[in-house]
Coordinates of C-alpha atoms and ligand atoms in Angstrom, one line a residue:
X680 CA 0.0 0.0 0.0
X681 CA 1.1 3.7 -0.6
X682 CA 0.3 6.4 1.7
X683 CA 0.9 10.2 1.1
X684 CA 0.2 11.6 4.1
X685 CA -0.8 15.3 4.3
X686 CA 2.1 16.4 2.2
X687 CA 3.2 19.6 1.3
X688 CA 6.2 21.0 -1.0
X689 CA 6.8 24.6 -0.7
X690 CA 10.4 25.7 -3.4
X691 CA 10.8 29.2 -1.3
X692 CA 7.6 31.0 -0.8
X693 CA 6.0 29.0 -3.7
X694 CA 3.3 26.0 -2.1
X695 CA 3.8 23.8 -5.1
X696 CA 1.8 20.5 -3.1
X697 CA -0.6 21.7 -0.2
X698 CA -1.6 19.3 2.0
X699 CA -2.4 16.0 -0.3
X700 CA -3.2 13.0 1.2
X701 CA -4.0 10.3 -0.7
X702 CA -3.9 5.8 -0.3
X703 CA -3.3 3.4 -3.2
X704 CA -4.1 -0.4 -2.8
X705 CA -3.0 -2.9 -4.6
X706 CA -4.5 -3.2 -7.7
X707 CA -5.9 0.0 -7.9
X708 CA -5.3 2.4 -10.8
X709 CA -5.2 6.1 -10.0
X710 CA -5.0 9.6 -11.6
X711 CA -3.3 12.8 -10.5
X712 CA -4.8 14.8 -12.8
X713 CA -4.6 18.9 -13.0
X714 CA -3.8 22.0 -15.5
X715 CA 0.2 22.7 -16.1
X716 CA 2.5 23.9 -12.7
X717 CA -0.7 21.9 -10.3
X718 CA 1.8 20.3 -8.1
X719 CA 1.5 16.5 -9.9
X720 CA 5.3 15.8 -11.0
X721 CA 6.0 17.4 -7.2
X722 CA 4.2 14.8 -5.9
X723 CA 5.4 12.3 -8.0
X724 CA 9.3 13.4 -7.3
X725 CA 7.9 13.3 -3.7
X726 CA 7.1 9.7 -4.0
X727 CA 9.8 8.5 -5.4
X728 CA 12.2 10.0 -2.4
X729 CA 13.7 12.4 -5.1
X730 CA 12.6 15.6 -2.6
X731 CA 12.1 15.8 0.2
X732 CA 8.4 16.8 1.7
X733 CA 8.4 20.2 3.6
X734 CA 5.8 18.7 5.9
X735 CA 3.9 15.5 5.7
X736 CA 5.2 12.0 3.8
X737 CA 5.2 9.2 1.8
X738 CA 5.1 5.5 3.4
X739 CA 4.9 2.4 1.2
X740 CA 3.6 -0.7 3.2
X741 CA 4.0 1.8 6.3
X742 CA 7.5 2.2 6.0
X743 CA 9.1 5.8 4.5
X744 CA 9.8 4.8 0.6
X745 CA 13.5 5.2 0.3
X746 CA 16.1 3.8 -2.0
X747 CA 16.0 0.6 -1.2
X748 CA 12.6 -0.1 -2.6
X749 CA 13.5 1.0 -6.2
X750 CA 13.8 -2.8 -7.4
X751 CA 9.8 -2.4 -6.3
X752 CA 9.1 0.7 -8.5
X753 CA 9.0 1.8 -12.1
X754 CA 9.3 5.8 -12.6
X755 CA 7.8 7.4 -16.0
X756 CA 9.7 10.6 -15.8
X757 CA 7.6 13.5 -17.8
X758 CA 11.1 14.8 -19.8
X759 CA 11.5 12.5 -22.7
X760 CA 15.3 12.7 -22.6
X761 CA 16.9 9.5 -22.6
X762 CA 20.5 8.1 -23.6
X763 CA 20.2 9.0 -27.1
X764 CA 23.4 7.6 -28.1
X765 CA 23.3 4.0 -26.8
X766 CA 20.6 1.5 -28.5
X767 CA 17.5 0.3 -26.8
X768 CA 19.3 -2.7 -25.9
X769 CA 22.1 -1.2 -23.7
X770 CA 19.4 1.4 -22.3
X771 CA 17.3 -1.4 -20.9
X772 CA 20.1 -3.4 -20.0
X773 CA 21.2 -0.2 -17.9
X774 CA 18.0 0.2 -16.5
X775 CA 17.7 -3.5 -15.3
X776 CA 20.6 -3.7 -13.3
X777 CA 20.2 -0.8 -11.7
X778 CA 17.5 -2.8 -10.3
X779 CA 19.3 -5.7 -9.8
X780 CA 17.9 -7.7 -12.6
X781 CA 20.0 -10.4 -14.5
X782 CA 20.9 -9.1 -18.1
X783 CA 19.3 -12.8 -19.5
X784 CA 16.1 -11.7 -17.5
X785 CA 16.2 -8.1 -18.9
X786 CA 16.8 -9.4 -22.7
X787 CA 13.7 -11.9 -22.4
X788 CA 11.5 -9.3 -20.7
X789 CA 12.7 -6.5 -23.6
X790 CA 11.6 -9.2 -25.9
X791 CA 8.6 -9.5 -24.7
X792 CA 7.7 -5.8 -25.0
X793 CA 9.3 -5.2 -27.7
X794 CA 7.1 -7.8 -29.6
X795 CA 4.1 -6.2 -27.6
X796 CA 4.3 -2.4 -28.5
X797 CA 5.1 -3.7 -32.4
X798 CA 9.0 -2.3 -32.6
X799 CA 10.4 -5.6 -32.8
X800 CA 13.4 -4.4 -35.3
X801 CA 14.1 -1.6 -33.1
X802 CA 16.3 -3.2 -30.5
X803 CA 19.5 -2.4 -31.8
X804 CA 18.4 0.9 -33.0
X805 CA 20.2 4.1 -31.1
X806 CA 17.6 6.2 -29.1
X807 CA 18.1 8.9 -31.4
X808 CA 17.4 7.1 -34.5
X809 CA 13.2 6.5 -33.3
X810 CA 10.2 8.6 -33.7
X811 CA 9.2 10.5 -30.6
X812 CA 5.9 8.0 -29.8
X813 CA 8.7 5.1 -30.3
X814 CA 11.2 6.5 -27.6
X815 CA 8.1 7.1 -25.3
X816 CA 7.3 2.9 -25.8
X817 CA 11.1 2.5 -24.6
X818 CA 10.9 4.9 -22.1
X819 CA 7.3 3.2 -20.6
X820 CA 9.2 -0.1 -20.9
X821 CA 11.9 0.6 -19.1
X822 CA 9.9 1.5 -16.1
X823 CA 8.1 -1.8 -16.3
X824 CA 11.0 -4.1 -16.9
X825 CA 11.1 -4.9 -13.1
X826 CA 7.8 -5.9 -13.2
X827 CA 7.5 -3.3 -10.4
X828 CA 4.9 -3.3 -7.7
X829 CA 4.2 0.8 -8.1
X830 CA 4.3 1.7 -11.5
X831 CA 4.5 6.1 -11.2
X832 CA 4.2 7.5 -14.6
X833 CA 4.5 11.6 -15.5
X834 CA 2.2 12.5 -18.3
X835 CA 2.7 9.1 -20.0
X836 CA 0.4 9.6 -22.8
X837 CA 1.0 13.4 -24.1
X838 CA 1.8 13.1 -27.6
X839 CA 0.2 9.5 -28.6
X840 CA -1.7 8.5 -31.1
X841 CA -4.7 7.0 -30.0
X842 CA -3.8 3.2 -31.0
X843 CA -0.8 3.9 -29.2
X844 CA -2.6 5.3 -26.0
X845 CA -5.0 1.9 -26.0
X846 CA -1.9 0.2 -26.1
X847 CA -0.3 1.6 -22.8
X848 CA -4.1 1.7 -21.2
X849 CA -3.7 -2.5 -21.8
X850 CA -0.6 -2.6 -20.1
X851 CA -1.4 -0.7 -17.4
X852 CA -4.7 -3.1 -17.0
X853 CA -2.6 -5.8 -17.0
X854 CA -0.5 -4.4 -13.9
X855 CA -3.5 -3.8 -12.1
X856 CA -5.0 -6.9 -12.5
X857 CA -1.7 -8.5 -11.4
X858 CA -1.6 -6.2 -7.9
X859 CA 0.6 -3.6 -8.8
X860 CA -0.3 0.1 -7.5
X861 CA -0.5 2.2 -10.8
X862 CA -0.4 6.3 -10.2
X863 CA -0.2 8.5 -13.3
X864 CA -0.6 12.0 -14.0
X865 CA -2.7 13.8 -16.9
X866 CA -4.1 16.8 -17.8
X867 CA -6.5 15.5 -19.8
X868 CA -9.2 14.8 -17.7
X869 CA -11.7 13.5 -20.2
X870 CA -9.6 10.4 -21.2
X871 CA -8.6 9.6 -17.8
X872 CA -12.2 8.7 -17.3
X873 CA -12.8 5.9 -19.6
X874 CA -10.3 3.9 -17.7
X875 CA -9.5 5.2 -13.9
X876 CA -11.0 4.5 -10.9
X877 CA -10.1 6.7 -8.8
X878 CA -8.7 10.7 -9.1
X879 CA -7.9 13.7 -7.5
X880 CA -8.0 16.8 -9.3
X881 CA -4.5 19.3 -8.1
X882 CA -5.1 23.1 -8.8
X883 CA -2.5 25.3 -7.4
X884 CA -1.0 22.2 -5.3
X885 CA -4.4 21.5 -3.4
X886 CA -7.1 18.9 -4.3
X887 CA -10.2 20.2 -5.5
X888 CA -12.1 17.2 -6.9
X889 CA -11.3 13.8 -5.2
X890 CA -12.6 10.2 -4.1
X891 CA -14.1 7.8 -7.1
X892 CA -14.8 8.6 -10.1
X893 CA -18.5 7.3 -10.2
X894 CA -19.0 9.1 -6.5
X895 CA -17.6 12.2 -7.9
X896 CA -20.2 12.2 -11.4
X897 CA -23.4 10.9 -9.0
X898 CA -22.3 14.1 -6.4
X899 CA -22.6 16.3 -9.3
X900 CA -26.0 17.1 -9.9
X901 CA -26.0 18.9 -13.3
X902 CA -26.5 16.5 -16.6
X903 CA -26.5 17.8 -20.0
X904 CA -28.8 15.8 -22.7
X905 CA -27.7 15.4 -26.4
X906 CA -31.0 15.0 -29.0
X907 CA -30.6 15.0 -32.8
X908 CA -33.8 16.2 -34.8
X909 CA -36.3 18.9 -35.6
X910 CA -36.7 21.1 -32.7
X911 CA -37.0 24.9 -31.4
X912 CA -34.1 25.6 -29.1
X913 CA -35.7 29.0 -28.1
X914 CA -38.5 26.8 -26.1
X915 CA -36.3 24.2 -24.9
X916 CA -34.3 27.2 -23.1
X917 CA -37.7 28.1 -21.6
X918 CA -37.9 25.0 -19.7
X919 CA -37.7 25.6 -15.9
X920 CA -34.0 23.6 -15.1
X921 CA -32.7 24.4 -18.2
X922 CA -29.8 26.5 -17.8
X923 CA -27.5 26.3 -21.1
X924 CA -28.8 25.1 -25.0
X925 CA -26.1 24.9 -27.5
X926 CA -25.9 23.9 -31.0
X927 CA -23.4 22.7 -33.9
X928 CA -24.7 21.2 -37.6
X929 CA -25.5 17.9 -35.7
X930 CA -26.8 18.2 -32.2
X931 CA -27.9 20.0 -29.7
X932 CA -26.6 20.2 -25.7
X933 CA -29.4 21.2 -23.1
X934 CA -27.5 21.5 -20.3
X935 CA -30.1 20.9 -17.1
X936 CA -29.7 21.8 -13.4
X937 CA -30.3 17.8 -12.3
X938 CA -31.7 14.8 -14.0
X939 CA -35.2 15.3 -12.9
X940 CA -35.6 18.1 -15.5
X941 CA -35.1 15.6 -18.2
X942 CA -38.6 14.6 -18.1
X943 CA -40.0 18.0 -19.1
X944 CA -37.0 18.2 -21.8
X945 CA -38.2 14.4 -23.4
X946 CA -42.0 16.1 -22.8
X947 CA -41.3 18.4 -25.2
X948 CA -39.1 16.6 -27.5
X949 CA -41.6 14.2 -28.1
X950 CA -43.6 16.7 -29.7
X951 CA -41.1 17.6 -32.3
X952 CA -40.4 15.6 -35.6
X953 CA -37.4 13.5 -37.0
X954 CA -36.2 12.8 -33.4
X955 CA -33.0 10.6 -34.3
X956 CA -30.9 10.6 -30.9
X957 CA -32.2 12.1 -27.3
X958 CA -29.2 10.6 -24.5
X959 CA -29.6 11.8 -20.8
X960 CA -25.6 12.1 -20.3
X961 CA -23.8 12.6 -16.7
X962 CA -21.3 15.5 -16.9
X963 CA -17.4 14.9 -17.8
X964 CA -14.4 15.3 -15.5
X965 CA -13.5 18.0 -17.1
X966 CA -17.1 20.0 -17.2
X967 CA -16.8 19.2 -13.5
X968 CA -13.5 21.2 -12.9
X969 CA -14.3 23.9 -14.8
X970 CA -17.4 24.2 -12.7
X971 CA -16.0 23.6 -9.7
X972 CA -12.9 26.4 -10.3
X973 CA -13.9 28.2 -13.2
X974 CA -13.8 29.0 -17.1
X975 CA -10.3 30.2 -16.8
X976 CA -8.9 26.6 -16.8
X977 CA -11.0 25.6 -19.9
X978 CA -7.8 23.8 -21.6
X979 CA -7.6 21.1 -19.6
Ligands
LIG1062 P1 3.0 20.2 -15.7 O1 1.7 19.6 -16.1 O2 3.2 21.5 -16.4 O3 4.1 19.3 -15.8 P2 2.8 19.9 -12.8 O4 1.4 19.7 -12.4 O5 3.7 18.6 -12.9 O6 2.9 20.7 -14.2 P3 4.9 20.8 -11.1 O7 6.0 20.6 -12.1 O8 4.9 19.9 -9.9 O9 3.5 20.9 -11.8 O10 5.1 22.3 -10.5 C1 4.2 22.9 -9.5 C2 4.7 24.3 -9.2 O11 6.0 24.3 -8.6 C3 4.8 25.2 -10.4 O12 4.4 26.5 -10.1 C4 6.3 25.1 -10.8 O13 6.6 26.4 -11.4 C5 6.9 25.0 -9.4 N1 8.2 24.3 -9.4 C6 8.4 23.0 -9.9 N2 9.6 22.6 -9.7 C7 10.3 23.7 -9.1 C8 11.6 23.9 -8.7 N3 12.6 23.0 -8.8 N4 11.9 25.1 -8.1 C9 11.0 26.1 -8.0 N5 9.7 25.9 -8.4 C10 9.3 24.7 -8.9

């Protein structure tokens, strides 16, 4: 188990982390997800012993996490720099043994992965010489090579194509449904939703949206309802409950104060012609930051 314990980071007068607390079991899967300088690769360098917390800290299995548990950990770091110079043989060779692995262990695992994230005939290709989704796969591989029991990974999929993304969101499955602790961060909040369970949402270093994912959407009253067809937007904005009506060439978003107005909203739209699509639809992560802390943060 992981603990983060009322941590806090302050670098001079700046609070980066403020007070985050947090538990990870095994097997879960969880997102620390935010808007640029939130606090998440603090926390993560906090985790992994890197810095040291200002107040609070971080125990794994109720012990402080300190070197000696990095044969237990795989680290994603955000920066994409690795050796460029070396192929992606000796880099994962390097990595293993710094965590004590055997180099014929290494080779068989790289194999495997390898063969799994389809560059096969890049093993003896330098760093430098693969695309920048390709030297992502070998930097996410070399923080699973251990097999490690927490898996942290910093933003690992900015910049992938969306086959590419399924492909680390199976992997990290896997992990979880072999026990290991998965924490990763992301700004983008609506992805993060098809697969986490659990999330807390960083802005300015403090937590503002937290707990599970299907608690957090059932706390949040507000629904929005998408409907494709013939109708008159004007009266659906007279509807008492109705408090937004928006519309592109295809559809149309009523956005309604809770799901109990959708009955006035389907009363209506039963009236109307051509009616191709009418879905009662929870609000996203992301529609629940921006409510909760405002339009200005509208990019994540
Ligand atoms: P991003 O999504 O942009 O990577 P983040 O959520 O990972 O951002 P952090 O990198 O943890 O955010 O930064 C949190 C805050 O701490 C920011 O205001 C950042 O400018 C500041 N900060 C981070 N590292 C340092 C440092 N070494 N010295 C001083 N300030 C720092």
């Amino acid at each position: 188990m992981l603990e983060v314990k009322n941590a806090k980071m302050m670098y001079g007068d700046l609070v980066a982390v403020d007070h985050l607390s947090f538990t990870l079991q095994p097997g879960a899967i969880f997102g620390l997800l935010g808007t640029n300088g939130a606090g998440k690769t603090t926390t993560f360098r906090m985790i992994m012993g890197l810095i040291e917390p200002t107040e609070g800290e971080v125990l794994l299995d109720g012990h402080p996490i300190s070197y000696a548990d990095v044969n237990d950990i795989g680290y994603m770091i955000e920066e994409r720099s690795l050796l460029t110079k070396i192929t992606v043989k000796e880099l994962m060779l390097y990595f293993g043994q710094l965590k004590d692995m055997e180099p014929s262990l290494i080779l068989e695992r790289l194999d495997y992965w390898l063969k799994r994230f389809n560059i096969v005939s890049y093993k003896n290709k330098k760093i430098k010489e693969l695309s920048k989704g390709n030297q992502q796969k070998i930097q996410f591989i070399a923080a699973l090579i251990n097999n490690p029991r927490l898996l942290v990974l910093d933003e690992p999929f900015s910049g992938l194509d969306p086959i590419n993304t399924e492909l680390f969101v199976d992997v990290i499955h896997d992990f979880k449904k072999h026990g290991s602790m998965v924490v990763f961060s992301s700004h983008q909040l609506d992805h993060v939703e098809k697969f986490c369970e659990e999330v807390i949402v960083l802005e300015k270093g403090k937590a503002v949206i937290e707990g599970k994912l299907s608690d957090i959407k059932k706390a949040f009253k507000k629904h929005k309802i998408k409907i494709i067809g013939n109708i008159d937007i004007e009266k659906l904005r007279a509807i008492p409950g109705v408090y937004d009506v928006e519309q592109n060439l295809i559809e149309t978003t009523v956005r309604i104060e809770n799901e109990s107005v959708s009955k006035a909203v389907f009363d209506y739209v039963k009236t109307c012609d051509h009616i191709i699509k009418y879905d009662v639809e929870q609000a996203s992560l992301s529609e629940i930051f921006i409510a909760k802390v405002g339009q200005h943060h509208e990019e994540v």
